Amino acid sequence: MKAAVWQGKRDVQVTEVPDPAVKEPTDAVIRITSSGLCGSDLHLYEVLTPMMTPGDILGHEPMGVIEEVGTKVQGLKAGDRVVVPFQIACGSCFMCDQGLQTQCETTQVREQGMGAPLFGYTKLYGAVPGAQAEYLRVPQAQYGPVKIPEGPADDRFLFLSDVLPTAWQAVEYADVPKDGTLAVIGLGPIGDMACRIALHRGARKVIGIDLVPERLARTRARGVEVLDVTEHDDIGAAVRELTDGRGTDAVIDAVGMEAHGNVAGKVAQSVGGMLPGKLAEKALAKAGVDRLAAFQHAIDIVRRGGTISLSGLYGGAADPLPMMTLFDKQIQLRMGQANVKRWVPDILPLLTDEDVLGVDDFATHHLPLAQAPEAYEMFQKKADGAVKVVFKP
Ligand SMILES: NC(=O)c1ccc[n+]([C@@H]2O[C@H](COP(=O)([O-])OP(=O)(O)OC[C@H]3O[C@@H](n4cnc5c(N)ncnc54)[C@H](O)[C@@H]3O)[C@@H](O)[C@H]2O)c1
Ligand SMILES: [Zn+2]
Ligand SMILES: [Zn+2]
């Protein structure tokens, strides 16, 4: 089959790889009909290069049709239409029972000290072949795949694999009080969808922050107040101005470790300024894995006693954190990979004909898998208005 394969830094190629097969009784193999390209894939494309192995198949946002199931997979049969969560969980352990599927104790990647494995996400997360391919082997298929009805186009359900539950969990963890205010930093697919969900769930004011004009415009069109981070020397002050001088009740960081720190001049400088020369050099050498610009903004923007919800991905351990401010402002902090199946029952009722979250035209690009190399480049550069790319293998 054909698959999008990582071959090196900023080098994705579509090549011929062996077809996957059912290996365990709990496996299924699906024929992919749609597969999302995620901001998380961009980390692999460039900054997480040391964790990649040439030949890794990318992608973790699949939907498709069951080809074959193992003997222990009940309730699914060849021909069923399914969407597949980006993490692999058993559904019946101590963690899964609490809705913490990303911490599944059956599947945890223990040799790396990590939680549940993810499709297409490096050796750190189990080196599981990914979903930007024609076919996918789905482990733990007795639990993972969500059966969906025939009829609507793929995009109605595709985002259940990642974007919707991630944005839902971000909003849930943000714990916005009734009629409260929320700032969302980063208006990629996750931040954009988090804004939509927060408004739907009754937040009084949602402030979206980014620097890409198309993304700001797209979010504004859905009733979000937007701020262009490049137009404000002090983004915290700009948010306080919109919130009675206090800051928002909650902040979602939907950027993660690849924040454009250079536009957040003040923050970047203050972080750099805390480090003596040698350390600053080391920190620079690790740049990308230890960039906290968005999180630093979040700490500044959130009101005293408020909540920061991190859905952006972070790595590294070298950056200094303003612990005194975090403590003094009495900030609540929640984070983590989304526990997909925990939120699916909450989200499914919104994926009806009314399409309240606007999933039907959420994707900006539908491209053949063969164009994966160009798509990665376009998405990384945020060129051509690309916000969400969906591959059609
Ligand atoms: N927690 C999870 O389960 C989960 C799931 C999916 C994605 N993610 C993570 O969520 C993050 C967002 O994903 P995405 O698909 O929306 O990616 P994306 O790269 O399209 O979005 C990031 C956005 O942040 C903006 N940005 C960069 N620096 C900024 C700054 N200093 N201030 C304001 N905005 C800034 C960028 O312009 C971009 O629009 C990524 O880190 C991704 O890895 C986490
Ligand atoms: Zn993703
Ligand atoms: Zn489990």
PDB file of C-alpha atoms and ligand atoms in Angstrom, residues 38-40 42-43 86 162 166 185-191 209-212 215 229 254-256 258-260 263 293 297 311-313 336-338 379 382, ligand 1:
ATOM      1  CA  CYS A  38      -2.598  17.599  12.739  1.00  0.00           C
ATOM      2  CA  GLY A  39      -0.499  20.272  14.419  1.00  0.00           C
ATOM      3  CA  SER A  40       1.019  17.365  16.348  1.00  0.00           C
ATOM      4  CA  LEU A  42       4.176  19.248  12.544  1.00  0.00           C
ATOM      5  CA  HIS A  43       6.224  18.641  15.696  1.00  0.00           C
ATOM      6  CA  PHE A  86      -5.658   8.650  18.002  1.00  0.00           C
ATOM      7  CA  ASP A 162      -8.737  13.927  17.611  1.00  0.00           C
ATOM      8  CA  THR A 166      -9.109  17.398  22.215  1.00  0.00           C
ATOM      9  CA  ILE A 185      -4.171  31.048  22.523  1.00  0.00           C
ATOM     10  CA  GLY A 186      -3.523  29.544  19.093  1.00  0.00           C
ATOM     11  CA  LEU A 187      -6.283  29.281  16.489  1.00  0.00           C
ATOM     12  CA  GLY A 188      -5.184  26.212  14.601  1.00  0.00           C
ATOM     13  CA  PRO A 189      -7.735  23.406  14.327  1.00  0.00           C
ATOM     14  CA  ILE A 190      -7.629  22.722  18.079  1.00  0.00           C
ATOM     15  CA  GLY A 191      -7.938  26.338  19.241  1.00  0.00           C
ATOM     16  CA  ILE A 209      -5.341  34.915  19.972  1.00  0.00           C
ATOM     17  CA  ASP A 210      -3.091  34.088  17.017  1.00  0.00           C
ATOM     18  CA  LEU A 211      -0.999  35.811  14.384  1.00  0.00           C
ATOM     19  CA  VAL A 212      -2.188  34.259  11.120  1.00  0.00           C
ATOM     20  CA  ARG A 215      -7.108  31.992  11.199  1.00  0.00           C
ATOM     21  CA  VAL A 229      -0.500  38.826  19.041  1.00  0.00           C
ATOM     22  CA  ALA A 254      -3.648  25.468  21.998  1.00  0.00           C
ATOM     23  CA  VAL A 255      -0.174  26.273  20.732  1.00  0.00           C
ATOM     24  CA  GLY A 256       2.300  24.121  22.609  1.00  0.00           C
ATOM     25  CA  GLU A 258       6.341  25.497  18.834  1.00  0.00           C
ATOM     26  CA  ALA A 259       5.080  28.910  19.821  1.00  0.00           C
ATOM     27  CA  HIS A 260       6.482  31.726  17.770  1.00  0.00           C
ATOM     28  CA  VAL A 263       6.627  37.702  18.200  1.00  0.00           C
ATOM     29  CA  ALA A 293       6.020  31.575  24.893  1.00  0.00           C
ATOM     30  CA  HIS A 297       1.215  34.294  27.854  1.00  0.00           C
ATOM     31  CA  SER A 311      -3.835  21.095  25.086  1.00  0.00           C
ATOM     32  CA  GLY A 312      -0.778  22.188  23.141  1.00  0.00           C
ATOM     33  CA  LEU A 313       1.934  19.596  23.292  1.00  0.00           C
ATOM     34  CA  GLY A 336      -2.767  16.140  28.803  1.00  0.00           C
ATOM     35  CA  GLN A 337      -3.586  14.213  25.687  1.00  0.00           C
ATOM     36  CA  ALA A 338      -7.297  14.017  25.078  1.00  0.00           C
ATOM     37  CA  PHE A 379       0.482  23.446   6.724  1.00  0.00           C
ATOM     38  CA  LYS A 382       0.354  28.226   7.113  1.00  0.00           C
TER      39      LYS A 382
HETATM   40  N1  LIG B   1      -3.762  17.331  23.875  1.00  0.00           N
HETATM   41  C1  LIG B   1      -4.003  16.608  22.786  1.00  0.00           C
HETATM   42  O1  LIG B   1      -4.539  15.516  22.854  1.00  0.00           O
HETATM   43  C2  LIG B   1      -3.680  17.180  21.461  1.00  0.00           C
HETATM   44  C3  LIG B   1      -4.329  16.719  20.327  1.00  0.00           C
HETATM   45  C4  LIG B   1      -4.097  17.353  19.110  1.00  0.00           C
HETATM   46  C5  LIG B   1      -3.195  18.392  19.052  1.00  0.00           C
HETATM   47  N2  LIG B   1      -2.527  18.777  20.173  1.00  0.00           N
HETATM   48  C6  LIG B   1      -1.590  19.907  20.161  1.00  0.00           C
HETATM   49  O2  LIG B   1      -2.345  21.104  20.117  1.00  0.00           O
HETATM   50  C7  LIG B   1      -1.564  22.125  19.496  1.00  0.00           C
HETATM   51  C8  LIG B   1      -2.374  22.788  18.405  1.00  0.00           C
HETATM   52  O3  LIG B   1      -2.672  21.868  17.359  1.00  0.00           O
HETATM   53  P1  LIG B   1      -3.249  22.385  15.967  1.00  0.00           P
HETATM   54  O4  LIG B   1      -3.539  21.199  15.130  1.00  0.00           O
HETATM   55  O5  LIG B   1      -4.306  23.369  16.215  1.00  0.00           O
HETATM   56  O6  LIG B   1      -1.874  23.053  15.409  1.00  0.00           O
HETATM   57  P2  LIG B   1      -1.454  24.367  14.623  1.00  0.00           P
HETATM   58  O7  LIG B   1       0.015  24.294  14.560  1.00  0.00           O
HETATM   59  O8  LIG B   1      -2.220  24.492  13.365  1.00  0.00           O
HETATM   60  O9  LIG B   1      -1.921  25.548  15.584  1.00  0.00           O
HETATM   61  C9  LIG B   1      -1.077  26.302  16.405  1.00  0.00           C
HETATM   62  C10 LIG B   1      -1.469  27.768  16.259  1.00  0.00           C
HETATM   63  O10 LIG B   1      -0.765  28.549  17.226  1.00  0.00           O
HETATM   64  C11 LIG B   1      -0.415  29.799  16.643  1.00  0.00           C
HETATM   65  N3  LIG B   1       0.679  30.395  17.430  1.00  0.00           N
HETATM   66  C12 LIG B   1       1.992  30.115  17.401  1.00  0.00           C
HETATM   67  N4  LIG B   1       2.664  30.876  18.303  1.00  0.00           N
HETATM   68  C13 LIG B   1       1.754  31.664  18.889  1.00  0.00           C
HETATM   69  C14 LIG B   1       1.834  32.662  19.906  1.00  0.00           C
HETATM   70  N5  LIG B   1       3.003  32.990  20.482  1.00  0.00           N
HETATM   71  N6  LIG B   1       0.678  33.280  20.281  1.00  0.00           N
HETATM   72  C15 LIG B   1      -0.503  32.952  19.708  1.00  0.00           C
HETATM   73  N7  LIG B   1      -0.636  32.004  18.753  1.00  0.00           N
HETATM   74  C16 LIG B   1       0.478  31.381  18.346  1.00  0.00           C
HETATM   75  C17 LIG B   1      -0.043  29.422  15.227  1.00  0.00           C
HETATM   76  O11 LIG B   1      -0.114  30.534  14.355  1.00  0.00           O
HETATM   77  C18 LIG B   1      -1.119  28.363  14.902  1.00  0.00           C
HETATM   78  O12 LIG B   1      -2.277  28.933  14.311  1.00  0.00           O
HETATM   79  C19 LIG B   1      -0.297  21.438  19.008  1.00  0.00           C
HETATM   80  O13 LIG B   1       0.730  21.635  19.973  1.00  0.00           O
HETATM   81  C20 LIG B   1      -0.675  19.988  18.973  1.00  0.00           C
HETATM   82  O14 LIG B   1       0.437  19.136  19.117  1.00  0.00           O
HETATM   83  C21 LIG B   1      -2.760  18.198  21.364  1.00  0.00           C
END
